[in-house]
XYZ file of C-alpha atoms in Angstrom:
712
model
C 36.586 113.869 72.441
C 38.616 114.001 68.932
C 36.214 113.332 66.587
C 38.949 112.898 63.909
C 39.637 109.120 64.891
C 38.079 106.529 62.551
C 36.238 104.469 64.836
C 36.610 101.720 62.189
C 40.820 101.819 62.712
C 40.233 101.672 66.576
C 38.255 98.251 65.877
C 40.599 97.271 63.595
C 43.520 97.624 66.342
C 41.572 95.734 68.589
C 40.833 93.020 67.139
C 44.189 92.501 66.071
C 45.606 92.583 69.470
C 43.053 90.311 70.927
C 43.986 88.123 68.347
C 47.546 88.538 69.178
C 46.770 88.224 73.121
C 44.479 85.135 72.054
C 48.045 83.548 70.191
C 50.603 84.094 73.276
C 47.688 82.562 75.877
C 47.989 79.578 73.837
C 51.593 79.561 73.302
C 51.821 79.608 77.236
C 49.015 76.682 77.718
C 51.415 74.608 75.425
C 54.731 75.530 76.550
C 53.414 75.350 79.829
C 52.218 71.364 78.983
C 55.779 70.924 77.410
C 57.221 71.780 80.411
C 55.457 69.426 82.458
C 56.194 66.782 80.315
C 59.771 67.337 80.481
C 60.126 67.625 84.019
C 58.096 64.316 84.982
C 60.616 62.480 82.646
C 63.121 63.594 84.108
C 64.763 61.733 86.854
C 63.941 62.923 90.503
C 61.131 64.922 89.737
C 57.456 63.150 90.709
C 54.629 63.887 88.348
C 52.144 66.898 90.218
C 55.077 68.026 92.428
C 54.150 71.501 93.350
C 57.157 74.161 94.002
C 56.997 77.640 94.471
C 58.935 80.225 92.284
C 59.978 83.957 93.666
C 59.709 85.038 89.979
C 60.676 89.329 89.362
C 58.318 91.753 88.142
C 55.781 89.427 87.751
C 52.001 90.739 88.946
C 50.008 88.420 90.514
C 46.301 89.239 88.879
C 44.268 89.672 92.153
C 46.560 92.588 92.916
C 46.828 95.051 90.060
C 48.990 97.724 92.951
C 51.728 95.751 93.205
C 54.921 97.145 92.141
C 56.578 95.114 89.265
C 59.914 95.138 90.927
C 59.058 93.574 94.267
C 59.284 90.164 94.093
C 56.105 87.867 94.667
C 55.764 83.976 94.626
C 53.250 82.219 91.547
C 50.783 80.721 92.711
C 48.253 78.034 91.161
C 48.650 76.283 87.946
C 51.923 78.004 87.113
C 53.697 77.985 90.161
C 52.135 74.369 90.711
C 53.878 73.368 87.020
C 57.222 74.739 88.080
C 57.033 76.842 85.661
C 59.866 79.228 85.153
C 59.164 83.028 84.755
C 60.397 83.060 80.706
C 57.591 81.582 80.312
C 54.782 82.538 82.390
C 53.390 85.492 81.537
C 53.635 88.752 83.936
C 50.675 90.315 83.759
C 47.329 87.996 81.690
C 46.109 88.349 79.174
C 44.992 91.285 77.238
C 41.799 92.296 77.621
C 40.337 94.708 74.717
C 39.487 98.580 75.176
C 36.378 99.826 76.300
C 33.818 99.870 74.511
C 34.225 96.638 72.116
C 33.153 93.611 73.338
C 35.305 90.540 72.770
C 33.937 87.543 71.292
C 34.114 84.091 73.722
C 36.077 82.285 72.173
C 36.379 78.206 73.940
C 39.873 76.808 75.434
C 41.053 73.710 75.716
C 38.419 71.785 77.711
C 35.676 74.054 77.401
C 32.223 73.819 75.766
C 31.514 76.268 73.186
C 30.384 79.466 74.257
C 31.986 79.242 77.550
C 35.628 81.384 77.133
C 37.239 84.682 79.002
C 35.242 87.982 78.973
C 36.656 91.093 79.983
C 34.304 94.326 80.941
C 35.642 97.561 80.608
C 36.188 99.418 83.718
C 34.179 102.649 83.330
C 35.592 106.168 85.371
C 39.211 107.840 84.993
C 41.922 106.267 85.121
C 43.783 106.130 88.022
C 47.550 106.944 88.156
C 49.961 103.960 88.367
C 50.883 103.538 92.471
C 54.244 103.507 93.201
C 55.523 104.906 89.769
C 55.169 107.906 89.921
C 52.843 108.676 86.599
C 50.239 111.348 86.080
C 46.802 111.140 83.978
C 47.379 112.601 80.265
C 44.129 113.915 79.243
C 43.181 112.794 75.574
C 43.925 114.749 72.355
C 41.844 117.817 71.927
C 40.983 118.020 75.978
C 42.237 120.475 77.945
C 44.988 119.637 80.651
C 41.846 120.895 83.074
C 38.990 118.863 81.704
C 38.575 115.729 83.751
C 38.013 112.653 81.167
C 35.241 110.685 82.096
C 35.536 108.274 79.215
C 35.907 104.303 79.786
C 38.935 103.096 80.184
C 40.234 99.643 80.650
C 42.173 99.000 83.808
C 44.368 96.163 84.668
C 47.761 96.150 85.814
C 50.099 97.759 83.553
C 48.167 100.170 81.091
C 48.099 103.500 80.673
C 46.301 106.119 79.072
C 46.689 107.041 75.872
C 49.674 109.791 75.357
C 50.823 109.232 79.468
C 54.139 109.752 79.359
C 56.207 106.512 81.232
C 59.943 106.067 81.670
C 61.377 103.717 78.957
C 62.580 101.057 80.387
C 66.324 100.228 80.531
C 67.086 97.319 78.651
C 69.450 94.551 79.875
C 73.239 95.361 79.307
C 74.722 92.880 77.043
C 78.206 91.409 76.484
C 79.437 90.724 72.971
C 79.918 87.277 72.439
C 83.125 87.374 70.917
C 83.561 83.047 68.973
C 87.161 82.183 69.765
C 89.238 80.213 67.058
C 88.079 76.626 67.327
C 90.911 74.342 69.158
C 92.824 72.418 66.804
C 93.607 69.095 67.873
C 97.502 67.857 67.125
C 98.484 66.261 63.771
C 99.236 62.822 65.612
C 95.471 63.379 67.690
C 93.557 63.628 64.176
C 91.680 61.782 61.781
C 93.061 59.130 60.225
C 96.557 60.673 60.617
C 97.809 57.614 62.501
C 96.760 54.990 60.086
C 98.000 56.895 57.094
C 101.453 57.412 58.315
C 101.441 53.595 59.574
C 100.282 52.624 56.233
C 102.889 54.839 54.043
C 105.693 53.647 56.595
C 104.080 50.087 55.646
C 104.877 50.606 52.314
C 107.915 51.941 52.787
C 109.572 49.429 54.727
C 107.898 45.997 52.331
C 109.050 47.520 49.286
C 112.466 48.043 50.631
C 112.288 44.444 51.701
C 111.177 43.191 48.410
C 114.579 45.272 46.715
C 116.664 43.228 49.833
C 115.191 40.345 48.582
C 116.302 40.872 44.219
C 119.349 42.850 45.321
C 120.985 42.236 48.155
C 120.362 38.006 47.679
C 121.636 38.333 44.446
C 125.049 39.707 45.887
C 124.975 37.336 48.738
C 124.160 33.918 47.072
C 121.367 33.257 48.976
C 118.622 31.130 46.933
C 118.488 31.439 43.387
C 117.559 33.952 40.816
C 114.405 32.212 39.756
C 112.730 31.404 43.385
C 113.546 35.442 43.935
C 111.869 36.357 41.182
C 108.731 33.753 41.597
C 108.878 34.391 45.205
C 108.511 38.725 44.615
C 105.580 38.122 41.855
C 103.937 35.590 44.345
C 104.662 37.861 47.807
C 103.291 41.206 45.135
C 100.321 39.313 43.586
C 99.140 38.243 47.525
C 99.065 41.544 48.592
C 97.080 43.240 45.465
C 94.781 40.846 46.504
C 94.729 40.750 49.982
C 94.033 45.169 49.576
C 90.970 44.748 47.245
C 89.411 42.101 49.835
C 90.422 44.943 53.042
C 88.911 47.680 50.964
C 85.939 46.263 50.577
C 85.331 45.912 54.318
C 84.197 48.997 56.372
C 87.210 50.871 57.884
C 89.333 49.113 55.208
C 90.140 52.027 52.702
C 93.607 52.938 54.751
C 94.655 49.864 54.771
C 93.013 48.485 51.803
C 94.700 51.309 49.857
C 98.683 50.627 51.412
C 98.350 47.188 50.190
C 97.126 47.335 47.304
C 100.424 49.933 46.332
C 102.722 47.737 48.073
C 101.982 44.827 45.543
C 101.917 46.835 42.334
C 104.883 48.581 42.985
C 106.376 45.361 44.056
C 105.825 43.916 41.325
C 106.823 47.220 38.893
C 109.892 46.226 41.011
C 110.339 42.618 40.074
C 109.863 43.325 36.228
C 112.513 45.568 36.403
C 114.702 43.019 37.606
C 114.389 40.472 35.824
C 114.510 43.269 32.601
C 118.113 44.846 34.141
C 119.313 42.939 37.052
C 118.779 38.755 35.174
C 118.302 39.965 32.159
C 116.081 37.586 30.798
C 113.458 40.255 29.048
C 114.630 42.363 25.922
C 114.233 45.626 27.518
C 111.661 46.529 25.031
C 109.921 44.070 26.222
C 110.208 44.236 30.394
C 109.187 48.155 29.258
C 105.619 47.031 28.152
C 105.170 44.033 30.746
C 106.019 47.085 33.178
C 104.147 49.388 31.652
C 101.093 46.812 31.797
C 101.391 47.135 35.520
C 102.004 50.685 36.321
C 99.029 51.178 33.786
C 96.702 48.516 36.054
C 97.630 50.241 39.009
C 96.533 53.181 38.188
C 93.258 51.731 36.821
C 93.061 50.859 39.908
C 93.530 54.151 41.789
C 90.821 55.563 39.123
C 87.821 52.688 39.954
C 88.350 53.365 44.065
C 88.515 57.237 43.423
C 92.004 56.787 45.363
C 94.878 59.592 44.106
C 97.058 58.261 47.313
C 97.292 54.572 45.306
C 98.560 56.284 42.078
C 100.810 58.623 44.263
C 101.474 55.802 46.321
C 102.715 52.758 43.456
C 104.319 56.031 41.654
C 106.864 56.724 43.840
C 107.368 53.202 45.572
C 108.050 52.466 42.023
C 110.810 55.722 41.215
C 112.880 55.833 44.385
C 113.536 51.850 44.696
C 114.154 51.138 41.114
C 117.826 52.914 41.328
C 118.302 50.346 43.737
C 117.738 48.068 41.792
C 120.053 49.007 38.129
C 121.842 52.384 37.343
C 121.247 51.266 33.545
C 120.221 53.034 31.130
C 117.696 51.289 31.030
C 116.366 52.897 34.117
C 115.681 56.047 32.458
C 113.000 53.893 30.495
C 111.470 52.735 33.107
C 110.755 56.317 34.999
C 109.520 57.430 31.253
C 106.875 54.376 31.622
C 105.993 55.509 34.663
C 105.013 59.130 33.215
C 103.037 57.833 30.311
C 100.985 55.364 31.809
C 99.659 57.728 34.446
C 99.012 60.485 31.538
C 95.465 59.127 30.573
C 94.918 60.236 34.499
C 94.004 63.545 33.582
C 91.668 63.292 31.334
C 88.958 62.235 34.244
C 90.812 62.788 37.628
C 91.759 66.564 39.339
C 94.670 64.909 41.166
C 97.661 67.539 40.709
C 99.870 65.384 42.866
C 100.079 63.049 40.013
C 101.773 65.252 37.979
C 104.582 66.028 39.684
C 105.331 62.184 41.077
C 105.433 61.243 37.659
C 106.810 63.919 36.464
C 109.773 64.879 38.533
C 112.176 60.882 38.883
C 112.318 60.984 35.245
C 113.563 64.488 34.838
C 115.595 64.185 38.077
C 117.304 60.907 36.591
C 117.411 62.051 33.054
C 119.499 65.557 34.305
C 122.345 63.627 36.462
C 122.389 61.707 32.615
C 123.167 64.158 30.525
C 125.635 65.889 33.041
C 127.127 62.250 33.720
C 128.055 61.741 30.294
C 128.869 65.320 29.658
C 131.583 65.109 32.379
C 132.732 61.275 31.374
C 132.299 61.558 27.488
C 130.228 59.017 26.909
C 130.056 56.438 24.210
C 128.006 58.161 20.874
C 124.807 55.865 21.833
C 124.465 56.846 25.077
C 123.940 60.313 24.052
C 121.513 59.483 21.473
C 119.630 57.471 24.400
C 119.643 59.771 27.045
C 118.802 62.955 24.622
C 115.588 60.729 23.694
C 115.100 60.184 26.788
C 114.796 64.090 27.257
C 112.671 63.639 23.746
C 110.070 61.917 25.169
C 110.176 63.680 28.971
C 109.261 67.288 27.401
C 106.588 65.779 25.011
C 105.141 63.835 27.808
C 104.715 66.910 30.100
C 103.537 68.959 27.117
C 100.824 66.672 26.151
C 99.918 66.231 29.797
C 99.621 69.865 30.429
C 97.998 70.305 27.664
C 95.318 67.460 28.057
C 94.960 69.128 31.941
C 94.213 72.899 30.516
C 92.003 72.096 28.077
C 89.216 70.713 31.339
C 90.604 72.726 33.750
C 92.049 75.828 33.269
C 93.325 76.853 36.632
C 95.407 73.498 36.777
C 98.754 75.482 37.285
C 100.612 71.921 38.571
C 100.337 70.529 35.334
C 101.740 73.747 33.273
C 104.714 74.094 36.327
C 105.189 69.909 35.992
C 105.824 70.582 31.922
C 108.801 73.113 32.568
C 110.569 71.172 35.260
C 109.942 68.686 32.114
C 111.506 70.620 30.023
C 115.176 70.803 32.370
C 116.706 68.090 30.256
C 116.281 69.778 26.908
C 117.197 72.398 28.095
C 120.755 70.499 28.695
C 120.653 68.751 25.793
C 123.276 71.233 24.336
C 126.130 69.200 26.930
C 125.499 65.979 25.257
C 127.237 67.452 22.082
C 130.187 68.768 20.980
C 131.460 71.244 18.599
C 128.358 74.312 17.702
C 126.227 72.982 15.148
C 124.712 70.676 16.696
C 123.934 72.175 20.177
C 122.588 75.208 18.229
C 120.346 73.582 16.170
C 119.371 71.569 19.077
C 118.520 75.183 21.118
C 117.521 76.858 18.639
C 114.346 73.632 17.581
C 113.087 73.368 21.127
C 112.733 76.757 21.402
C 110.698 77.556 18.180
C 108.530 74.309 19.655
C 108.458 76.323 23.085
C 107.660 79.664 21.198
C 105.121 78.752 18.944
C 103.051 77.139 22.032
C 103.320 79.998 24.247
C 101.618 82.144 21.259
C 98.899 79.646 20.060
C 96.505 81.444 21.882
C 96.952 84.917 20.374
C 95.982 82.498 17.083
C 92.383 83.291 17.352
C 91.301 79.933 15.190
C 93.757 78.171 16.320
C 94.317 78.951 20.217
C 90.309 78.312 20.375
C 91.548 74.737 19.205
C 94.008 74.732 21.313
C 92.906 76.527 24.220
C 96.220 76.462 25.843
C 95.599 78.286 29.008
C 97.618 80.927 29.719
C 100.196 79.984 32.296
C 101.326 76.812 30.583
C 101.874 79.636 27.436
C 104.100 82.162 30.134
C 106.096 78.818 31.492
C 106.422 78.012 27.551
C 107.461 81.401 26.911
C 109.717 80.906 29.679
C 111.383 77.607 28.579
C 111.541 78.752 25.242
C 113.658 82.314 25.672
C 115.894 80.032 28.025
C 116.597 77.843 25.050
C 117.181 81.303 22.886
C 119.401 82.501 24.836
C 121.466 79.234 24.627
C 120.777 79.228 20.733
C 122.310 82.701 20.539
C 125.105 82.157 22.546
C 126.276 79.185 20.216
C 125.392 80.291 17.396
C 127.680 83.881 17.339
C 130.879 85.032 18.498
C 131.554 86.851 21.951
C 132.226 89.786 19.755
C 129.086 89.444 18.211
C 126.978 88.346 20.448
C 125.724 91.517 21.995
C 124.001 92.073 18.126
C 122.473 88.891 18.447
C 120.969 89.480 22.092
C 119.725 93.111 21.033
C 118.321 91.543 18.177
C 116.041 89.014 20.028
C 115.167 91.574 22.376
C 113.651 93.676 19.543
C 111.268 90.350 18.409
C 109.943 90.738 22.041
C 109.722 94.137 22.799
C 107.664 94.486 19.316
C 105.699 91.101 20.290
C 104.490 92.764 23.258
C 103.870 96.027 21.719
C 101.650 94.666 19.522
C 99.579 92.408 22.099
C 99.750 94.407 24.928
C 101.537 91.509 26.837
C 104.130 92.873 29.974
C 105.204 89.154 30.626
C 106.484 89.429 26.679
C 108.191 93.052 27.418
C 109.775 91.811 30.575
C 111.387 89.025 28.182
C 112.426 91.543 26.003
C 113.807 93.917 28.460
C 115.798 90.631 30.005
C 117.703 89.725 26.612
C 118.075 93.802 26.362
C 119.779 94.026 29.616
C 121.988 90.842 29.049
C 122.942 92.590 25.466
C 124.207 95.617 27.368
C 126.060 93.551 29.766
C 127.974 91.675 26.785
C 128.695 95.281 25.318
C 129.861 96.867 28.180
C 132.376 93.674 28.744
C 133.347 94.532 25.065
C 133.299 98.347 24.921
C 133.340 99.783 28.875
C 134.839 103.478 29.155
C 138.200 102.186 30.102
C 138.740 100.616 26.329
C 136.581 103.778 24.730
C 139.600 106.114 26.936
C 142.610 104.696 26.053
C 143.515 104.340 22.049
C 145.699 100.883 22.732
C 142.732 99.184 23.951
C 140.215 100.368 21.436
C 142.447 99.703 18.587
C 142.645 95.561 19.985
C 138.916 95.672 20.907
C 136.824 97.553 19.272
C 135.915 97.263 15.250
C 132.921 96.779 13.176
C 131.152 94.149 15.866
C 131.310 96.932 18.265
C 130.132 99.396 16.191
C 127.033 97.285 14.674
C 126.240 96.269 18.272
C 125.620 99.834 19.232
C 123.145 100.409 16.595
C 121.406 97.276 17.401
C 121.208 98.973 21.189
C 119.638 102.318 19.945
C 117.526 100.665 18.086
C 116.165 98.678 20.293
C 116.057 101.888 22.823
C 113.727 103.010 20.091
C 111.263 100.029 19.929
C 111.905 99.546 24.042
C 110.237 103.360 23.847
C 107.571 102.618 21.315
C 106.681 99.487 23.992
C 106.734 101.713 26.958
C 103.633 103.942 25.261
C 101.832 100.950 23.760
C 101.821 99.699 27.076
C 101.095 102.663 29.116
C 104.017 102.809 31.087
C 104.902 106.672 29.730
C 101.088 107.919 31.380
C 102.199 109.303 34.325
C 105.247 112.455 33.853
C 107.257 111.318 36.672
C 107.418 107.601 34.903
C 108.165 108.831 31.372
C 111.105 111.178 32.867
C 112.806 108.439 34.818
C 112.857 106.356 31.836
C 113.459 109.164 29.169
C 116.193 110.004 31.918
C 118.074 106.045 31.246
C 117.178 105.842 27.701
C 119.436 109.276 27.192
C 122.480 107.917 28.768
C 122.114 104.712 27.389
C 121.824 106.156 23.731
C 124.974 108.711 24.812
C 127.226 105.767 25.720
C 126.167 104.024 22.330
C 126.776 107.190 20.254
C 129.966 107.461 21.905
C 130.668 103.805 21.531
C 130.141 103.902 17.804
C 131.714 106.946 16.542
C 135.272 105.437 18.504
C 134.564 101.924 16.827
C 133.760 103.537 13.061
C 137.218 105.756 13.552
C 138.934 102.615 14.978
C 137.665 100.283 12.171
C 138.646 102.338 9.538
C 142.331 102.056 10.419
C 143.643 105.615 10.045
C 145.982 106.212 12.107
C 143.858 109.751 13.860
C 140.496 107.368 13.550
C 140.124 106.726 17.254
C 140.469 111.017 17.894
C 137.898 111.477 15.343
C 136.066 109.330 16.528
C 136.562 111.011 19.917
C 135.734 114.504 18.477
C 132.522 113.697 16.676
C 131.684 112.178 20.500
C 132.136 115.947 21.537
C 130.026 117.017 19.364
C 127.163 114.872 19.633
C 127.318 115.545 23.490
C 127.217 118.978 23.195
C 123.987 118.529 20.232
C 122.242 116.243 22.870
C 122.586 118.948 25.346
C 121.587 121.712 23.115
C 118.365 119.326 22.584
C 117.210 118.641 26.356
C 117.830 122.436 27.107
C 115.796 123.701 24.527
C 113.356 120.908 24.999
C 113.407 122.407 28.413
C 113.193 125.872 27.727
C 110.306 125.270 25.667
C 107.753 123.713 28.148
C 109.011 126.098 31.547
C 106.553 127.817 30.510
C 103.958 125.185 31.310
C 106.108 124.784 34.733
C 106.117 120.835 33.641
C 108.425 118.358 35.775
C 109.669 116.927 32.689
C 110.495 120.343 31.447
C 112.801 121.097 34.386
C 114.275 117.268 34.735
C 115.334 118.322 30.845
C 116.936 121.525 31.867
C 119.272 119.842 34.460
C 120.257 117.613 32.053
C 120.574 119.441 29.693
C 122.580 121.490 32.051
C 124.637 118.343 33.315
C 125.902 117.261 29.910
C 127.407 120.904 28.804
C 129.142 120.356 31.535
C 130.378 117.454 30.236
C 130.972 118.039 27.272
C 132.788 121.294 28.206
C 135.091 118.937 30.480
C 135.701 116.365 27.754
C 136.406 119.189 25.495
C 139.381 120.578 27.619
C 140.391 117.703 29.124
C 140.540 114.721 27.152
C 140.307 116.041 23.591
C 142.238 118.992 23.871
C 145.158 117.097 25.013
C 144.473 114.022 22.344
C 142.806 115.768 19.446
C 145.495 118.058 17.042
C 145.406 120.190 14.410
C 142.004 120.224 12.167
C 139.623 117.488 14.329
C 140.404 119.810 17.511
C 139.437 123.617 15.547
C 136.708 121.683 14.754
C 135.769 120.445 17.643
C 135.573 123.357 19.944
C 133.971 125.645 17.227
C 131.080 123.161 17.231
C 130.719 123.137 20.927
C 131.488 126.977 20.667
C 128.900 127.639 18.074
C 126.313 125.354 20.089
C 127.033 127.527 23.379
C 126.311 130.539 21.830
C 122.297 128.930 20.265
C 121.459 127.955 24.080
C 122.509 130.567 25.794
C 120.909 133.344 23.285
C 117.634 131.101 23.550
C 118.156 130.555 27.282
C 117.952 134.283 27.989
C 115.233 135.769 25.085
C 112.870 132.760 27.114
C 114.179 134.050 30.952
C 113.702 137.997 29.876
C 109.967 137.221 28.085
C 108.700 135.417 31.420
C 109.935 138.289 32.792
C 108.048 140.679 31.159
C 105.099 139.038 31.389
C 102.350 141.484 33.262
C 101.354 139.156 35.987
C 98.032 138.659 37.030
C 96.854 140.120 40.198
């Protein structure tokens, strides 16, 4: 026997296994009792009915030599109670090892001292029949030495160290959870009721409009009965809706009835103000505001965004059928303002949309209509005032919502829609001064809102979210473009656009804002297109066209183009756009092409602006020299970095050689035919000297590379 094994460890393990066996026995008894009670309560099952259960792998306790693979019939209490095989223990209670006695533990219904005890079986452990297992001697004994110690003998027990095959685990199929089957939309809970409720609201409000308008056109009833009937009917709908809402399951119906009544009352006020002229417009606006505010307050009390949306949508969509006067703009703006305080309490994104779009679309239609029809001065100012109020209300709603909910993008998009009438407002005025002032002031306000987050103290106090600043900056850029178009002539438009582009690019580089850089690039692109429209290649090549369209304005635009390219390069470096060599190379190539074109336009425009007969030719001669200087610079740059074998050096060499070929082609094909006298000689001399310098440097660099000793 191995003396290294601690007997106390064996004792503790034996005690733990004994306790585990007792717990399993108690669990088995409880499960049998539960199963008996379940069978007793099931219909068609008699209490005490015995049944035989065939259990796979169950070994009777009185037959230790049975093969577990042979099915046997369970008898006794387990079989009588109908215990299924996954509950009944197959091998019975686990006895303790030999040499240790388990204290008697009374079972249920036993007196103290009674219990089940196990006696160890002495002698060698026989092999399990039918399994082909051999007895393995304990640790510390030879294979031929007989083990005569005490060992328990019960079915399924093997000696310590005995090798037995690992039972195969049953293969389990992988259960993949399928997608839940979604019911069709018409079978979902509450869908049909909501659809019917919305349809009822629409049909009822159409009936109210017919009562107010069509009946008046047909001469049915009088104005007073029509208005009184509409008011009484609307009030009754609201009262009935409140009662229905208070009952179980009446939420949908109550909301639909209340929304119909409130919208009907609003339309009734619109008719009294515009159709029958019973109320002054100011008084009508006040009464309408009270009705709309009451409906919104009821929606907040009922915590129903649907009620507020139905009230606003119903009143806004059907109000144009009651009147098409400019007073309609006022009633739609009243709806927009009445729903504004809701965003301080509720996060209702759809309310942003339905309170803004009706007023925006109607005002935009009015702006276009007046611009095409040449309305009166009073009408122009009324529509202009409506556009201002809509923009202010949209900005207020976006700021209030953004301070409480920074991720409310819907509010910012609604504000963007609210700026559209103001962007179209310059169409209301003739001339150049008024539209430019309107666009410029509006652009200044919007851009101020956009830069507020960059101001430490003001930004912390205003708490304008980033998406609102982006929307405001985009709308401000559009207004600023309108101001540029209205303020300058066609000749100076490129200069104005390049100046604006430099401003945005400078801000982008300072704040490292890619959005501001994108706005600057957009203005730069527009400026480049307008510049090409004035100084296209055909105009630069033909002397009559150049003298007709080029001048100081074109030269100034070329200077601003060069300055914008410099600022763009600085901004790109600040934003990290030039960190990768490939990106820096591509941007450098495009910037070089734009710079050379700007220099060519500058020299030719200055030559034309001098008024000299040979000014155009002198400008082209200087342009050829500039091309060759740029080619020389590119080649020298590439040769200096050629030892590093960088991609930038290779591109510089290729660009320099291409530009050299272009300069030579221009020199022989254009300058030789057009230039005369001293200009032609000067151009050839300068280009020839630069070619000699570049060729000498080129040959020396490659000679030095060939003469270097190659490393092994």
